[in-house]
Coordinates of C-alpha atoms in Angstrom, one line a residue:
M1 CA -11.2 15.6 18.2
I2 CA -11.1 14.8 14.5
E3 CA -8.1 12.7 13.4
A4 CA -5.9 14.4 10.7
P5 CA -5.6 12.4 7.5
D6 CA -2.5 10.9 5.9
L7 CA -1.0 13.2 3.3
V8 CA -1.1 11.5 -0.1
L9 CA 2.0 12.2 -2.2
P10 CA 3.8 10.7 -5.2
D11 CA 6.7 8.4 -4.5
R12 CA 9.2 11.0 -5.7
I13 CA 9.1 14.7 -4.7
A14 CA 11.3 16.9 -7.0
L15 CA 11.4 20.6 -7.9
T16 CA 11.1 19.6 -11.6
D17 CA 7.4 19.2 -10.8
P18 CA 6.4 20.9 -7.5
T19 CA 2.6 20.9 -8.2
P20 CA 1.6 17.5 -6.7
F21 CA 3.3 18.4 -3.4
L22 CA 1.9 21.9 -3.3
A23 CA -1.6 20.8 -4.2
A24 CA -1.6 18.1 -1.6
V25 CA -0.5 20.4 1.2
T26 CA -3.0 23.0 0.1
R27 CA -5.9 20.5 0.2
T28 CA -4.8 19.0 3.5
P29 CA -3.7 21.8 5.8
T30 CA -2.9 19.4 8.8
F31 CA -1.9 15.8 8.2
H32 CA 0.2 12.8 9.1
K33 CA 3.1 11.8 6.9
N34 CA 5.5 8.9 7.3
L35 CA 8.5 9.9 5.1
D36 CA 9.4 6.2 4.8
T37 CA 6.5 5.8 2.3
L38 CA 8.5 8.0 -0.2
D39 CA 11.4 6.9 -2.4
V40 CA 12.9 10.4 -3.0
V41 CA 12.2 13.7 -1.3
E42 CA 14.3 16.8 -2.1
M43 CA 15.4 19.4 0.4
W44 CA 12.8 22.0 -0.6
A45 CA 9.9 19.7 0.4
L46 CA 11.6 18.5 3.6
V47 CA 12.1 22.1 4.7
A48 CA 8.4 22.9 4.0
L49 CA 7.2 19.9 5.9
C50 CA 9.5 20.7 8.8
A51 CA 8.0 24.2 9.1
L52 CA 4.5 22.7 9.2
A53 CA 5.5 20.1 11.8
R54 CA 7.4 22.1 14.4
R55 CA 6.6 20.8 17.9
E56 CA 5.7 24.3 19.3
L57 CA 2.8 24.8 16.9
H58 CA -0.7 24.4 18.4
D59 CA -2.1 20.9 17.9
E60 CA -4.9 22.1 15.6
T61 CA -2.3 23.6 13.2
R62 CA 0.6 21.2 13.5
S63 CA 1.1 18.4 11.1
D64 CA 2.8 15.1 12.2
V65 CA 5.7 14.2 10.0
Y66 CA 8.2 11.5 11.0
T67 CA 10.6 8.8 9.7
R68 CA 12.3 5.7 11.0
G69 CA 14.9 5.8 8.2
Q70 CA 13.4 2.9 6.3
S71 CA 13.5 4.3 2.8
G72 CA 15.7 6.5 0.7
A73 CA 13.6 9.5 1.6
G74 CA 13.6 8.6 5.3
R75 CA 17.3 8.1 5.4
F76 CA 18.0 11.4 3.7
A77 CA 15.6 13.2 6.1
H78 CA 17.6 11.7 9.0
A79 CA 20.9 12.6 7.5
V80 CA 20.0 16.3 7.2
G81 CA 18.6 16.7 10.7
F82 CA 14.8 16.8 9.9
A83 CA 13.7 15.5 13.3
A84 CA 16.1 17.8 15.3
A85 CA 14.9 20.9 13.4
R86 CA 11.2 19.8 13.8
D87 CA 11.7 19.4 17.6
G88 CA 13.8 22.5 18.1
Q89 CA 17.0 20.6 18.9
D90 CA 20.6 21.1 17.7
F91 CA 21.6 18.6 15.0
G92 CA 25.3 19.2 14.8
A93 CA 26.7 17.0 12.1
S94 CA 26.0 17.6 8.4
Q95 CA 27.2 16.3 5.1
V96 CA 29.4 19.3 4.6
D97 CA 30.1 18.9 0.9
R98 CA 26.5 17.9 0.1
T99 CA 24.1 19.6 2.4
V100 CA 23.6 22.3 5.0
A101 CA 21.4 20.6 7.6
I102 CA 17.8 21.7 8.2
Q103 CA 17.8 24.2 11.0
R104 CA 15.8 27.0 12.5
V105 CA 16.6 30.7 12.2
A106 CA 14.9 33.4 14.3
F107 CA 15.4 37.0 15.3
G108 CA 18.6 37.3 17.3
S109 CA 20.2 34.2 15.7
S110 CA 22.9 34.5 13.0
A111 CA 21.2 34.5 9.6
E112 CA 24.4 35.7 8.1
A113 CA 26.4 32.7 9.3
V114 CA 23.9 30.2 7.8
A115 CA 23.9 32.2 4.6
G116 CA 27.7 31.9 4.5
R117 CA 27.7 28.2 4.9
I118 CA 25.1 27.7 2.1
A119 CA 27.1 30.0 -0.2
R120 CA 30.2 27.9 0.4
L121 CA 28.2 24.8 -0.4
A122 CA 27.3 26.4 -3.8
V123 CA 30.7 28.0 -4.4
P124 CA 33.4 26.0 -2.7
D125 CA 36.3 27.4 -4.7
D126 CA 38.1 30.1 -2.8
E127 CA 39.2 31.7 -6.0
E128 CA 35.5 32.6 -6.6
S129 CA 35.2 34.3 -3.2
E130 CA 33.5 37.4 -4.7
S131 CA 30.7 35.3 -6.3
R132 CA 30.4 33.4 -3.0
G133 CA 30.0 36.7 -1.1
A134 CA 27.4 37.9 -3.5
L135 CA 25.4 34.7 -3.1
A136 CA 25.7 34.9 0.7
Y137 CA 24.3 38.4 0.6
V138 CA 21.3 37.3 -1.4
I139 CA 20.6 34.4 0.9
D140 CA 20.9 36.6 4.0
E141 CA 18.5 39.1 2.5
L142 CA 16.0 36.3 1.7
L143 CA 16.2 35.0 5.3
R144 CA 15.8 38.5 6.8
N145 CA 12.8 39.0 4.5
V146 CA 11.1 36.0 5.9
L147 CA 11.9 36.8 9.5
Q148 CA 10.7 40.4 9.1
H149 CA 7.5 39.9 7.2
S150 CA 6.1 36.4 8.0
G151 CA 4.8 37.1 11.5
D152 CA 5.8 33.6 12.4
P153 CA 6.8 33.6 16.1
L154 CA 8.9 30.5 15.5
G155 CA 11.0 32.2 12.8
A156 CA 12.0 30.3 9.7
V157 CA 13.3 26.9 8.7
I158 CA 16.2 26.7 6.2
G159 CA 18.2 23.9 4.5
A160 CA 20.3 23.4 1.4
Q161 CA 21.3 20.5 -0.8
R162 CA 23.9 20.1 -3.5
I163 CA 22.7 17.8 -6.4
E164 CA 25.4 16.6 -8.8
A165 CA 25.0 16.6 -12.6
G166 CA 23.4 13.4 -13.9
K167 CA 21.4 12.7 -10.8
G168 CA 17.7 12.4 -11.9
P169 CA 16.8 15.2 -14.2
Y170 CA 19.7 17.5 -13.3
T171 CA 22.1 18.1 -16.2
R172 CA 24.5 20.3 -14.2
P173 CA 25.5 20.7 -10.5
T174 CA 22.6 22.4 -8.7
V175 CA 22.2 23.7 -5.2
Q176 CA 18.7 23.9 -3.7
V177 CA 18.2 26.6 -1.0
T178 CA 14.9 26.6 0.8
V179 CA 13.4 28.9 3.4
A180 CA 9.9 28.2 4.9
D181 CA 7.6 29.5 7.6
S182 CA 4.0 29.1 8.7
G183 CA 3.3 32.8 9.1
R184 CA 0.7 35.1 7.7
G185 CA 1.5 34.7 4.0
I186 CA 2.7 37.1 1.4
A187 CA -0.6 38.6 0.5
E188 CA -1.5 39.4 4.1
S189 CA 2.0 40.9 4.6
L190 CA 1.7 43.2 1.7
R191 CA -1.9 44.4 2.3
R192 CA -1.0 47.1 4.8
F193 CA 0.4 49.2 1.9
H194 CA -0.6 47.5 -1.3
D195 CA -3.7 46.5 -3.2
V196 CA -3.4 42.7 -3.4
P197 CA -6.8 41.1 -4.0
D198 CA -5.4 37.5 -4.3
A199 CA -2.3 35.4 -4.1
K200 CA -1.5 35.8 -7.8
V201 CA -1.3 39.5 -7.6
A202 CA 0.7 39.3 -4.3
L203 CA 3.2 36.9 -5.7
E204 CA 3.8 38.9 -8.9
K205 CA 4.2 42.1 -6.9
A206 CA 6.5 40.5 -4.3
I207 CA 9.3 39.9 -6.8
R208 CA 9.4 43.5 -8.0
P209 CA 12.1 45.8 -6.7
H210 CA 11.2 48.0 -3.7
I211 CA 8.0 46.2 -2.8
S212 CA 7.5 45.6 0.9
G213 CA 4.9 45.3 3.5
T214 CA 6.6 48.1 5.4
F215 CA 6.2 51.1 3.0
P216 CA 3.9 52.1 0.1
E217 CA 4.5 51.5 -3.6
G218 CA 6.5 54.3 -5.2
Q219 CA 8.9 54.6 -2.3
T220 CA 12.3 53.0 -2.4
G221 CA 12.6 51.8 1.1
S222 CA 12.1 52.4 4.8
I223 CA 14.8 53.0 7.5
D224 CA 15.5 49.2 7.7
N225 CA 14.0 47.7 4.5
A226 CA 14.6 48.3 0.8
G227 CA 12.1 45.7 -0.5
L228 CA 14.7 43.9 -2.5
G229 CA 15.0 40.4 -0.9
L230 CA 12.7 38.5 -3.2
F231 CA 13.7 40.6 -6.2
F232 CA 17.4 39.8 -5.7
T233 CA 16.6 36.1 -5.3
S234 CA 14.5 35.9 -8.5
E235 CA 17.1 37.9 -10.5
M236 CA 19.9 35.6 -9.4
A237 CA 17.8 32.7 -10.6
K238 CA 17.5 34.3 -14.0
L239 CA 21.2 35.1 -14.2
T240 CA 22.2 31.5 -13.3
A241 CA 19.5 29.9 -15.5
S242 CA 17.9 28.4 -12.4
R243 CA 14.5 27.7 -10.8
F244 CA 12.8 29.9 -8.3
L245 CA 9.7 28.7 -6.4
L246 CA 7.7 31.1 -4.3
S247 CA 4.7 29.6 -2.6
T248 CA 2.1 31.2 -0.3
R249 CA -1.5 30.5 0.7
G250 CA -3.6 30.3 -2.4
G251 CA -0.9 29.8 -5.0
A252 CA 2.7 29.6 -6.1
L253 CA 5.0 31.3 -8.6
L254 CA 7.6 29.2 -10.5
L255 CA 10.3 30.8 -12.5
T256 CA 12.2 28.5 -14.9
S257 CA 14.9 29.2 -17.3
D258 CA 16.2 27.8 -20.6
E259 CA 19.9 27.9 -20.4
H260 CA 20.5 27.5 -24.1
E261 CA 17.8 29.9 -25.4
G262 CA 18.4 32.5 -22.7
T263 CA 14.7 32.8 -21.9
H264 CA 12.7 32.6 -18.7
E265 CA 9.2 31.4 -18.0
L266 CA 7.0 32.6 -15.2
S267 CA 4.1 30.2 -14.2
F268 CA 1.4 30.8 -11.6
L269 CA 0.1 27.7 -10.0
T270 CA -3.3 28.0 -8.3
P271 CA -5.0 25.0 -6.7
D272 CA -8.6 24.7 -8.2
A273 CA -10.1 23.6 -4.9
P274 CA -10.0 25.3 -1.5
A275 CA -8.2 23.6 1.3
I276 CA -10.1 20.6 2.5
P277 CA -10.9 20.4 6.3
A278 CA -8.7 17.9 8.2
R279 CA -11.6 15.4 8.5
S280 CA -11.7 15.0 4.7
P281 CA -8.6 12.9 3.6
S282 CA -7.0 13.4 0.2
S283 CA -8.0 10.7 -2.2
S284 CA -5.3 11.3 -4.9
C285 CA -1.9 12.8 -5.2
R286 CA -2.6 14.1 -8.7
S287 CA -2.2 17.9 -8.9
R288 CA -5.4 19.8 -9.5
S289 CA -3.9 23.1 -10.4
R290 CA -4.4 25.9 -12.9
I291 CA -1.1 26.9 -14.5
E292 CA -0.8 30.2 -16.2
T293 CA 2.5 30.8 -18.0
R294 CA 4.3 33.8 -19.3
S295 CA 7.7 33.7 -21.2
F296 CA 10.2 36.5 -21.5
R297 CA 13.9 37.2 -22.3

């Protein structure tokens, strides 16, 4: 049996530059990673790593990610329940005013309840209950989208983190909400009814309204799906001048906003090299990605 390599990453993993993380994971589909080797890791990357390291995955597809709490990143992972979610256990406690702990969501579990807790993290003021309700609806739709289309028998992994203004590159209070799975991927999900030759086409199509793997293009929905989950999420990112990262096999889409100019930028990140087999360790954490950018108002 060939030993999986260590995943080589920069010391700080932040959404301001997701390409090093995405490129490393693409090049090394199964790996070992000690989180104590990192200084900073944000919630979005922890959730993604947790989805790839769930204990029930087959050995040939499961990555080994762990921490002993010996660095800032390791302590944060411990505080938000990384190991419990990885191992399919209940975590319980969470930093209520700062995070919603990493947890699993599957069919039959309450996606709506998790969405409500995350919405309260983002909008704690009861006087803004309507805004909180709208956000909870969008997060619930996003979760249901993943559960319905991913084909992942283990469901999804979700977590949220509130980042205060002035921390790192963040100039205003920010809440990261992340959902991850290890299912069939967006392109494969859409191919039943749509022509999606590659990841770029699939990603661009996936954020349009009424696009789903359950009905053909031109229709506005099926009996239980309107094809609006990713569309609603990307539109909310635009309305709030936020970031939206959508990643799948073969590429990723990153939507960024300029709060002052009122403009948005859509970038497609495509790793240049195919995924390297597990026997070939990564030699660098530098991103090798093509980035195609489009701006719009």
